[in-house]
Short mmCIF file of C-alpha atoms and ligand atoms in Angstrom, two decimals:
data_model
loop_
_atom_site.label_atom_id
_atom_site.label_comp_id
_atom_site.label_asym_id
_atom_site.label_seq_id
_atom_site.Cartn_x
_atom_site.Cartn_y
_atom_site.Cartn_z
CA UNK A 1 124.88 90.81 195.35
CA UNK A 2 123.70 94.37 195.00
CA UNK A 3 125.33 97.47 193.79
CA UNK A 4 127.53 98.78 196.55
CA UNK A 5 126.02 101.38 198.88
CA UNK A 6 128.40 103.99 197.84
CA UNK A 7 127.86 103.38 194.17
CA UNK A 8 128.60 106.58 192.27
CA UNK A 9 125.33 107.29 190.30
CA UNK A 10 125.43 110.40 188.26
CA UNK A 11 126.12 111.88 184.84
CA UNK A 12 128.96 112.92 182.55
CA UNK A 13 129.55 116.22 180.64
CA UNK A 14 132.57 117.81 179.07
CA UNK A 15 133.73 121.38 179.12
CA UNK A 16 133.68 122.00 175.36
CA UNK A 17 130.10 120.60 174.99
CA UNK A 18 128.46 122.56 177.78
CA UNK A 19 130.44 125.65 179.01
CA UNK A 20 130.25 128.05 176.18
CA UNK A 21 132.01 131.31 177.04
CA UNK A 22 134.69 130.29 174.53
CA UNK A 23 136.60 133.48 174.61
CA UNK A 24 135.67 134.84 178.04
CA UNK A 25 138.03 135.53 180.88
CA UNK A 26 141.22 135.02 178.59
CA UNK A 27 140.26 131.44 177.62
CA UNK A 28 142.16 130.41 174.52
CA UNK A 29 140.74 128.70 171.52
CA UNK A 30 140.61 124.93 171.61
CA UNK A 31 140.22 122.34 168.87
CA UNK A 32 136.50 122.22 169.71
CA UNK A 33 136.03 125.93 169.02
CA UNK A 34 136.65 125.38 165.23
CA UNK A 35 134.24 122.34 164.90
CA UNK A 36 131.72 123.72 162.37
CA UNK A 37 128.14 122.63 162.25
CA UNK A 38 127.31 121.26 158.76
CA UNK A 39 123.54 120.74 158.46
CA UNK A 40 123.73 119.49 154.94
CA UNK A 41 125.78 116.40 155.72
CA UNK A 42 124.22 112.97 156.60
CA UNK A 43 124.42 112.63 160.37
CA UNK A 44 125.60 109.01 159.89
CA UNK A 45 128.68 110.16 157.99
CA UNK A 46 130.85 110.99 160.98
CA UNK A 47 134.04 111.32 158.77
CA UNK A 48 132.37 114.15 156.77
CA UNK A 49 131.60 115.96 160.07
CA UNK A 50 135.04 115.51 161.45
CA UNK A 51 137.25 116.30 158.60
CA UNK A 52 139.36 119.33 159.08
CA UNK A 53 141.96 121.19 157.00
CA UNK A 54 144.31 124.08 157.75
CA UNK A 55 142.10 126.22 155.61
CA UNK A 56 139.10 125.39 157.63
CA UNK A 57 140.86 126.27 160.81
CA UNK A 58 141.92 129.59 159.26
CA UNK A 59 138.43 130.38 158.31
CA UNK A 60 137.17 129.49 161.75
CA UNK A 61 139.67 131.76 163.40
CA UNK A 62 138.45 134.58 161.09
CA UNK A 63 134.93 134.08 162.19
CA UNK A 64 134.17 135.83 165.58
CA UNK A 65 130.62 134.28 165.75
CA UNK A 66 129.20 131.29 167.40
CA UNK A 67 126.47 130.57 164.99
CA UNK A 68 128.25 127.89 162.96
CA UNK A 69 130.43 126.82 165.84
CA UNK A 70 128.05 125.52 168.35
CA UNK A 71 130.78 124.28 170.90
CA UNK A 72 131.77 127.82 171.36
CA UNK A 73 128.42 128.53 172.98
CA UNK A 74 127.68 125.14 174.56
CA UNK A 75 124.69 125.54 176.82
CA UNK A 76 126.19 128.29 178.82
CA UNK A 77 127.09 126.10 181.78
CA UNK A 78 129.92 128.64 182.52
CA UNK A 79 127.23 131.04 183.77
CA UNK A 80 124.60 128.57 184.80
CA UNK A 81 126.64 125.82 186.68
CA UNK A 82 124.88 126.49 189.92
CA UNK A 83 121.43 125.91 188.60
CA UNK A 84 122.57 122.87 186.65
CA UNK A 85 124.32 121.41 189.67
CA UNK A 86 121.30 121.90 191.79
CA UNK A 87 119.16 120.12 189.23
CA UNK A 88 121.72 117.17 189.34
CA UNK A 89 121.47 117.19 193.05
CA UNK A 90 117.62 117.16 192.90
CA UNK A 91 117.91 113.94 190.95
CA UNK A 92 120.09 112.63 193.85
CA UNK A 93 123.42 112.57 191.91
CA UNK A 94 126.34 111.10 193.93
CA UNK A 95 128.84 111.97 191.24
CA UNK A 96 129.39 114.27 188.26
CA UNK A 97 132.00 113.70 185.64
CA UNK A 98 133.34 116.91 184.20
CA UNK A 99 136.36 117.92 182.21
CA UNK A 100 138.63 120.80 182.73
CA UNK A 101 139.28 122.96 179.59
CA UNK A 102 143.00 123.05 179.23
CA UNK A 103 142.52 126.39 177.42
CA UNK A 104 140.86 128.11 180.44
CA UNK A 105 144.15 127.50 182.46
CA UNK A 106 146.68 127.68 179.61
CA UNK A 107 145.09 129.62 176.60
CA UNK A 108 147.86 128.47 174.18
CA UNK A 109 149.20 125.64 176.27
CA UNK A 110 152.53 127.29 176.71
CA UNK A 111 152.07 130.10 179.21
CA UNK A 112 154.36 130.12 182.16
CA UNK A 113 151.61 130.86 184.75
CA UNK A 114 148.10 129.44 184.76
CA UNK A 115 145.29 131.81 184.17
CA UNK A 116 143.68 132.84 187.51
CA UNK A 117 140.22 133.33 186.08
CA UNK A 118 140.20 129.70 184.85
CA UNK A 119 141.29 128.40 188.18
CA UNK A 120 138.57 130.42 189.91
CA UNK A 121 135.88 129.08 187.63
CA UNK A 122 136.65 125.41 188.42
CA UNK A 123 137.07 126.23 192.06
CA UNK A 124 133.59 127.58 192.09
CA UNK A 125 132.21 124.55 190.29
CA UNK A 126 133.99 122.23 192.80
CA UNK A 127 132.60 124.23 195.70
CA UNK A 128 129.13 123.96 194.32
CA UNK A 129 129.49 120.20 193.85
CA UNK A 130 130.73 119.96 197.47
CA UNK A 131 127.78 121.81 198.83
CA UNK A 132 125.56 119.44 196.97
CA UNK A 133 127.51 116.32 198.17
CA UNK A 134 128.38 115.45 194.58
CA UNK A 135 131.74 113.71 194.00
CA UNK A 136 133.58 115.16 190.97
CA UNK A 137 135.28 112.75 188.53
CA UNK A 138 137.50 114.86 186.41
CA UNK A 139 138.88 114.32 182.89
CA UNK A 140 141.98 116.23 182.12
CA UNK A 141 141.59 116.05 178.39
CA UNK A 142 138.21 115.62 176.73
CA UNK A 143 138.58 116.60 172.97
CA UNK A 144 139.53 120.26 173.84
CA UNK A 145 143.32 120.66 173.60
CA UNK A 146 144.74 124.12 172.81
CA UNK A 147 144.35 124.96 169.11
CA UNK A 148 147.69 126.73 169.33
CA UNK A 149 149.39 123.43 170.05
CA UNK A 150 147.74 121.82 167.10
CA UNK A 151 148.89 124.60 164.82
CA UNK A 152 152.46 124.90 166.21
CA UNK A 153 153.40 121.17 166.69
CA UNK A 154 150.61 119.28 164.63
CA UNK A 155 149.35 118.33 168.08
CA UNK A 156 150.47 115.31 170.00
CA UNK A 157 152.86 114.30 167.09
CA UNK A 158 155.62 116.20 168.97
CA UNK A 159 157.11 115.04 172.27
CA UNK A 160 156.85 118.59 173.58
CA UNK A 161 153.20 117.95 174.30
CA UNK A 162 154.04 115.47 177.03
CA UNK A 163 155.75 118.14 179.15
CA UNK A 164 153.07 120.79 178.47
CA UNK A 165 150.41 118.39 179.42
CA UNK A 166 152.01 117.16 182.58
CA UNK A 167 152.58 120.83 183.61
CA UNK A 168 148.86 121.58 183.10
CA UNK A 169 148.04 118.35 184.97
CA UNK A 170 150.17 119.26 187.88
CA UNK A 171 148.41 122.70 188.21
CA UNK A 172 145.08 120.89 188.24
CA UNK A 173 146.35 118.50 190.98
CA UNK A 174 147.68 121.38 193.14
CA UNK A 175 144.73 123.67 192.72
CA UNK A 176 141.89 121.17 192.79
CA UNK A 177 143.43 118.25 194.74
CA UNK A 178 141.46 119.04 197.88
CA UNK A 179 138.17 118.59 196.00
CA UNK A 180 138.95 115.84 193.60
CA UNK A 181 139.85 112.19 194.31
CA UNK A 182 138.88 110.56 190.97
CA UNK A 183 140.72 111.73 187.93
CA UNK A 184 140.90 110.48 184.31
CA UNK A 185 143.67 111.32 181.89
CA UNK A 186 142.36 111.12 178.26
CA UNK A 187 138.79 110.77 177.19
CA UNK A 188 138.53 107.66 174.89
CA UNK A 189 142.33 107.60 174.06
CA UNK A 190 141.68 105.05 171.39
CA UNK A 191 139.82 107.59 169.33
CA UNK A 192 142.99 109.23 168.01
CA UNK A 193 142.81 106.91 165.08
CA UNK A 194 139.07 107.66 164.38
CA UNK A 195 139.39 111.46 164.64
CA UNK A 196 142.98 112.51 164.97
CA UNK A 197 142.22 116.33 165.05
CA UNK A 198 139.64 116.18 167.84
CA UNK A 199 141.66 113.91 170.07
CA UNK A 200 145.24 114.71 169.28
CA UNK A 201 145.18 118.01 167.31
CA UNK A 202 146.68 116.29 164.11
CA UNK A 203 145.79 117.98 160.78
CA UNK A 204 146.29 115.73 157.86
CA UNK A 205 147.76 118.42 155.52
CA UNK A 206 150.32 119.19 158.10
CA UNK A 207 151.69 115.70 158.05
CA UNK A 208 154.66 116.64 155.94
CA UNK A 209 157.58 114.22 156.72
CA UNK A 210 155.48 111.42 157.92
CA UNK A 211 152.09 109.77 157.02
CA UNK A 212 148.89 110.46 158.97
CA UNK A 213 149.02 106.80 160.16
CA UNK A 214 152.54 107.33 161.56
CA UNK A 215 151.25 110.65 163.21
CA UNK A 216 148.49 108.77 164.82
CA UNK A 217 150.63 106.07 166.41
CA UNK A 218 153.30 108.55 167.57
CA UNK A 219 150.64 110.82 169.10
CA UNK A 220 149.08 107.84 170.85
CA UNK A 221 152.49 106.96 172.31
CA UNK A 222 152.97 110.45 173.59
CA UNK A 223 149.49 110.41 175.14
CA UNK A 224 150.28 107.10 176.98
CA UNK A 225 153.50 108.42 178.32
CA UNK A 226 151.82 111.78 179.36
CA UNK A 227 149.02 109.72 181.08
CA UNK A 228 151.62 107.73 183.02
CA UNK A 229 153.56 110.76 184.12
CA UNK A 230 150.34 112.52 185.13
CA UNK A 231 149.37 109.38 187.12
CA UNK A 232 152.71 109.49 188.98
CA UNK A 233 152.30 113.17 189.79
CA UNK A 234 148.64 112.73 190.76
CA UNK A 235 149.64 110.17 193.35
CA UNK A 236 152.53 112.30 194.65
CA UNK A 237 150.59 115.55 194.90
CA UNK A 238 147.17 114.15 196.13
CA UNK A 239 147.40 111.40 198.70
CA UNK A 240 144.66 108.62 198.21
CA UNK A 241 143.80 109.97 194.68
CA UNK A 242 142.75 107.58 192.01
CA UNK A 243 143.80 108.01 188.41
CA UNK A 244 141.94 106.11 185.61
CA UNK A 245 142.32 105.51 182.02
CA UNK A 246 139.40 105.56 179.63
CA UNK A 247 138.38 103.41 176.66
CA UNK A 248 135.60 103.71 174.11
CA UNK A 249 134.19 100.11 174.46
CA UNK A 250 133.59 99.15 170.89
CA UNK A 251 132.30 95.66 171.50
CA UNK A 252 132.51 93.77 168.08
CA UNK A 253 130.65 90.65 167.12
CA UNK A 254 131.28 88.44 164.01
CA UNK A 255 128.43 88.73 161.57
CA UNK A 256 128.30 84.92 161.30
CA UNK A 257 130.19 81.96 162.77
CA UNK A 258 132.22 81.82 159.61
CA UNK A 259 135.82 81.72 160.84
CA UNK A 260 136.86 84.72 158.73
CA UNK A 261 134.15 86.91 160.43
CA UNK A 262 135.15 85.61 163.81
CA UNK A 263 138.78 86.48 163.11
CA UNK A 264 137.95 90.03 162.04
CA UNK A 265 135.85 90.64 165.08
CA UNK A 266 138.72 89.25 167.32
CA UNK A 267 141.16 91.61 165.68
CA UNK A 268 138.86 94.50 166.15
CA UNK A 269 138.36 93.82 169.85
CA UNK A 270 142.14 93.26 170.42
CA UNK A 271 142.92 96.63 168.75
CA UNK A 272 140.35 98.23 170.98
CA UNK A 273 141.73 96.65 174.15
CA UNK A 274 145.38 97.46 173.19
CA UNK A 275 144.81 100.97 174.49
CA UNK A 276 143.68 99.88 177.86
CA UNK A 277 146.36 97.06 177.99
CA UNK A 278 149.09 99.70 177.60
CA UNK A 279 147.71 101.83 180.50
CA UNK A 280 146.78 98.93 182.83
CA UNK A 281 149.39 96.31 182.16
CA UNK A 282 152.06 98.99 181.57
CA UNK A 283 153.34 97.69 178.26
CA UNK A 284 152.49 97.38 174.51
CA UNK A 285 150.89 93.96 173.75
CA UNK A 286 153.10 91.70 171.62
CA UNK A 287 150.57 91.40 168.84
CA UNK A 288 149.97 95.17 168.77
CA UNK A 289 153.76 95.72 168.43
CA UNK A 290 154.00 93.12 165.63
CA UNK A 291 151.09 94.86 163.91
CA UNK A 292 153.06 98.10 163.97
CA UNK A 293 156.10 96.41 162.60
CA UNK A 294 154.06 94.85 159.84
CA UNK A 295 152.66 98.19 158.84
CA UNK A 296 156.26 99.64 158.83
CA UNK A 297 155.57 102.05 161.69
CA UNK A 298 158.33 102.88 164.00
CA UNK A 299 157.40 104.78 167.12
CA UNK A 300 160.02 107.10 168.41
CA UNK A 301 160.50 106.53 172.08
CA UNK A 302 162.95 107.80 174.76
CA UNK A 303 165.16 105.31 176.60
CA UNK A 304 162.84 105.49 179.71
CA UNK A 305 159.37 105.50 178.09
CA UNK A 306 158.82 101.71 178.58
CA UNK A 307 159.85 102.11 182.29
CA UNK A 308 157.48 105.11 182.73
CA UNK A 309 154.60 103.12 181.29
CA UNK A 310 155.45 100.04 183.40
CA UNK A 311 155.78 101.95 186.74
CA UNK A 312 152.76 104.21 186.41
CA UNK A 313 149.71 102.29 185.45
CA UNK A 314 146.08 103.39 185.89
CA UNK A 315 144.15 102.60 189.13
CA UNK A 316 140.97 101.91 187.44
CA UNK A 317 139.32 101.58 184.05
CA UNK A 318 136.72 103.91 182.97
CA UNK A 319 134.76 103.25 179.68
CA UNK A 320 131.96 104.61 177.56
CA UNK A 321 129.49 102.26 176.03
CA UNK A 322 126.73 103.27 173.59
CA UNK A 323 126.35 100.49 171.04
CA UNK A 324 127.90 97.36 169.61
CA UNK A 325 129.19 96.68 166.15
CA UNK A 326 129.65 93.79 163.84
CA UNK A 327 132.32 92.78 161.43
CA UNK A 328 132.14 90.64 158.33
CA UNK A 329 134.53 89.43 155.67
CA UNK A 330 131.89 90.05 153.10
CA UNK A 331 132.31 93.61 151.94
CA UNK A 332 128.77 93.65 150.43
CA UNK A 333 126.94 93.68 153.67
CA UNK A 334 124.96 96.66 154.69
CA UNK A 335 126.82 99.11 156.93
CA UNK A 336 125.58 101.23 159.78
CA UNK A 337 127.19 103.93 161.86
CA UNK A 338 128.25 103.83 165.44
CA UNK A 339 130.23 106.09 167.84
CA UNK A 340 132.52 107.45 165.13
CA UNK A 341 132.86 104.13 163.59
CA UNK A 342 131.07 102.05 160.97
CA UNK A 343 130.11 98.35 161.20
CA UNK A 344 127.89 95.84 159.49
CA UNK A 345 124.17 96.11 160.32
CA UNK A 346 123.10 93.57 163.07
CA UNK A 347 119.67 92.22 162.14
CA UNK A 348 118.88 91.56 165.86
CA UNK A 349 119.33 95.10 166.98
CA UNK A 350 117.36 98.30 166.59
CA UNK A 351 119.28 101.54 165.82
CA UNK A 352 118.92 105.25 166.85
CA UNK A 353 118.25 107.81 164.20
CA UNK A 354 122.03 108.24 163.92
CA UNK A 355 122.46 104.54 163.17
CA UNK A 356 123.89 103.55 166.48
CA UNK A 357 122.90 99.93 167.30
CA UNK A 358 121.17 99.67 170.62
CA UNK A 359 122.44 96.63 172.49
CA UNK A 360 121.98 96.45 176.28
CA UNK A 361 123.16 92.85 176.49
CA UNK A 362 126.42 94.11 174.92
CA UNK A 363 126.95 96.30 177.98
CA UNK A 364 126.89 93.12 180.16
CA UNK A 365 129.26 91.32 177.78
CA UNK A 366 131.50 94.32 177.87
CA UNK A 367 131.55 94.41 181.70
CA UNK A 368 132.31 90.78 181.93
CA UNK A 369 135.09 90.90 179.34
CA UNK A 370 136.68 93.99 181.01
CA UNK A 371 136.56 92.50 184.55
CA UNK A 372 138.03 89.16 183.34
CA UNK A 373 140.90 90.81 181.34
CA UNK A 374 141.92 93.62 183.74
CA UNK A 375 140.73 92.72 187.20
CA UNK A 376 140.75 96.41 188.30
CA UNK A 377 137.77 98.35 189.51
CA UNK A 378 135.52 99.60 186.60
CA UNK A 379 133.37 102.53 186.13
CA UNK A 380 130.90 103.19 183.16
CA UNK A 381 131.47 106.90 182.60
CA UNK A 382 129.31 107.27 179.50
CA UNK A 383 126.22 105.46 178.30
CA UNK A 384 123.04 107.03 176.75
CA UNK A 385 120.86 107.63 173.84
CA UNK A 386 120.92 110.51 171.40
CA UNK A 387 117.44 111.51 170.26
CA UNK A 388 115.38 114.30 169.02
CA UNK A 389 112.88 115.31 171.78
CA UNK A 390 109.72 117.13 171.33
CA UNK A 391 108.06 119.35 173.81
CA UNK A 392 104.30 118.78 174.22
CA UNK A 393 101.89 121.86 174.18
CA UNK A 394 102.03 121.90 178.10
CA UNK A 395 105.85 122.16 177.87
CA UNK A 396 106.56 118.56 178.98
CA UNK A 397 108.97 116.16 177.37
CA UNK A 398 108.03 112.51 177.48
CA UNK A 399 111.26 110.77 176.46
CA UNK A 400 110.08 107.24 177.11
CA UNK A 401 112.57 105.91 174.38
CA UNK A 402 115.37 107.19 176.40
CA UNK A 403 114.01 105.68 179.64
CA UNK A 404 113.57 102.42 177.83
CA UNK A 405 117.21 102.47 176.57
CA UNK A 406 118.65 103.36 180.05
CA UNK A 407 116.44 100.93 181.91
CA UNK A 408 117.59 98.08 179.76
CA UNK A 409 121.31 98.99 180.15
CA UNK A 410 121.13 99.45 183.81
CA UNK A 411 119.34 96.16 184.23
CA UNK A 412 122.18 94.35 182.44
CA UNK A 413 124.71 96.37 184.49
CA UNK A 414 123.14 95.30 187.77
CA UNK A 415 123.11 91.70 186.56
CA UNK A 416 126.81 91.90 185.64
CA UNK A 417 127.52 93.02 189.16
CA UNK A 418 125.61 90.12 190.40
CA UNK A 419 127.99 87.89 188.35
CA UNK A 420 130.94 89.40 190.19
CA UNK A 421 131.89 92.54 188.28
CA UNK A 422 133.64 95.19 190.50
CA UNK A 423 131.88 98.27 189.29
CA UNK A 424 131.88 101.50 191.44
CA UNK A 425 129.84 103.86 189.36
CA UNK A 426 127.68 104.79 186.42
CA UNK A 427 127.56 108.29 185.03
CA UNK A 428 125.32 108.40 181.99
CA UNK A 429 125.93 110.71 179.07
CA UNK A 430 124.78 113.40 179.26
CA UNK A 431 122.51 114.46 182.20
CA UNK A 432 121.65 117.73 180.53
CA UNK A 433 121.27 118.33 176.69
CA UNK A 434 124.53 119.46 175.16
CA UNK A 435 126.32 119.93 171.77
CA UNK A 436 127.06 116.64 170.10
CA UNK A 437 130.69 115.81 169.64
CA UNK A 438 130.44 114.06 166.40
CA UNK A 439 127.92 116.35 164.51
CA UNK A 440 127.92 119.51 166.55
CA UNK A 441 124.13 119.23 166.70
CA UNK A 442 122.17 120.46 169.55
CA UNK A 443 119.12 118.51 168.37
CA UNK A 444 120.92 115.28 169.27
CA UNK A 445 119.91 115.28 172.76
CA UNK A 446 120.86 112.86 175.74
CA UNK A 447 119.74 114.76 178.77
CA UNK A 448 117.28 114.18 181.67
CA UNK A 449 117.06 118.04 181.46
CA UNK A 450 116.04 119.74 178.30
CA UNK A 451 117.76 122.93 177.22
CA UNK A 452 115.93 125.23 175.08
CA UNK A 453 118.18 125.93 172.21
CA UNK A 454 118.24 124.82 168.60
CA UNK A 455 121.12 123.87 166.25
CA UNK A 456 121.76 127.46 165.32
CA UNK A 457 121.83 128.73 168.86
CA UNK A 458 118.22 130.20 168.96
CA UNK A 459 116.31 129.75 172.23
CA UNK A 460 116.00 130.82 175.77
CA UNK A 461 118.52 128.22 177.29
CA UNK A 462 115.70 127.44 179.82
CA UNK A 463 116.18 124.17 181.61
CA UNK A 464 113.15 121.80 181.73
CA UNK A 465 112.92 118.50 183.57
CA UNK A 466 112.01 115.64 181.20
CA UNK A 467 110.08 112.37 182.11
CA UNK A 468 113.44 110.75 182.37
CA UNK A 469 114.46 113.17 185.07
CA UNK A 470 111.91 111.72 187.56
CA UNK A 471 112.58 108.16 186.43
CA UNK A 472 116.36 108.41 187.00
CA UNK A 473 115.85 110.15 190.45
CA UNK A 474 113.91 106.83 191.44
CA UNK A 475 116.60 104.66 190.04
CA UNK A 476 119.18 106.51 192.16
CA UNK A 477 117.22 106.57 195.38
CA UNK A 478 116.56 102.77 195.10
CA UNK A 479 120.22 102.10 194.20
CA UNK A 480 119.22 100.53 190.95
CA UNK A 481 116.42 98.32 192.33
CA UNK A 482 113.43 100.34 190.93
CA UNK A 483 113.88 100.53 187.16
CA UNK A 484 110.11 100.66 186.16
C1 BG6 B 1 131.57 110.01 173.47
C2 BG6 B 1 132.24 111.24 173.72
O1 BG6 B 1 132.34 109.23 172.63
O2 BG6 B 1 130.42 110.02 172.85
C3 BG6 B 1 131.24 112.35 174.18
O3 BG6 B 1 133.18 111.10 174.80
C4 BG6 B 1 130.09 112.40 173.23
O4 BG6 B 1 131.92 113.61 174.24
C5 BG6 B 1 129.47 111.05 173.30
O5 BG6 B 1 129.34 113.41 173.34
C6 BG6 B 1 128.20 111.04 172.29
O6 BG6 B 1 128.59 111.32 171.01
P1 BG6 B 1 127.76 112.38 170.19
O7 BG6 B 1 128.58 112.52 168.89
O8 BG6 B 1 126.43 111.90 170.08
O9 BG6 B 1 127.93 113.62 171.00
#
């Protein structure tokens, strides 16, 4: 069994990490625009990078510059999308995953009418993709909700967000439905617990009548309901459309075969799955509900929420996979960082400079687990290696470490398909260097295309093809058969 002929090879980017133009054409501020770059903090300490207070937000709003707020400038995709899409086409991309910045359409999230300039920008992007025969896969919310909704409602804690999101989603379906078949609701919905502000606009010092933990579960519930209602409207407005849900696949192993370690790993995996369970099976898992009761958390639901979830499940499961992690009952074990999560260091795996443990077999394990559990079409919408790239004196970038990472992961992916996994695409993160979500660094690069810009925004923004560019082009043209 080979990959299907129409396999969606490509890459994934998000609006807030590439577009820049943070205040152009009436765009409103998003939560990403207040993410400050902190060079003095250990890059493995994701909590220190992602902690935010009301005071920090006020400071950010008073600072009109982009220097310390790299997501405001991105890589200027807003003005260079044609050139970038043509480079993706040169690699043979069949698909590009992008996100729509909610704040380009609704600057504060509460306007009556959508901003025409925002609609025009995305239409132009979709036209360019169409010209280049690249299928868009569009995420409605990728860590870039309106800042105004965070400030006014403490983000997704308030039910109001459901209506505002569905209204925004409906505009997207009506305006872009003729271009876009594949949609995704929330990027890595499970991450609300790991970074409540970035994913759900929750600021801890604004949790007045409730705890941060209660806020997280309530916000998650509102996002599940919003996702279900958006799925319903997507199907009604765009015949033949497919709406997916998305999980950060945090594959967790026990450190040893000691039953206590196995139990911790099991709990960790079940908690990760719960977010996809709710969106694919249409109801909260029994163990998850009991866990909430045991924690004393009572989610406020309307009388029809359960029915909404049950009747509007996702058509496919999209997931990101970068690393695996390990759990141990022994708290003295050495820890290492992962994708905004910590875990025990696995002696069998190498790590990136950011501490993320490189585990290509873990991708195969993840695919088999997800296929067996959900039995819906799967797509890998993020996978890749953040690394510091050096330009040689002749201006070339020989990113053999990235090729090695991707080659091993794609090999395991192809083997998983041979074992029966129903996989329809692979969009690696990110085909062009962009701003890191967790650390706001430019120097944490993932691309096949180098962008000349440093962490403080200095550089020409020139695009340069790396060695991996030519390698990935061959992978795509051979439909995953030529990996060397
Ligand atoms: C994923 C996010 O979790 O990880 C992306 O969806 C992000 O937006 C990617 O860029 C890599 O993380 P980082 O922190 O290295 O940018």
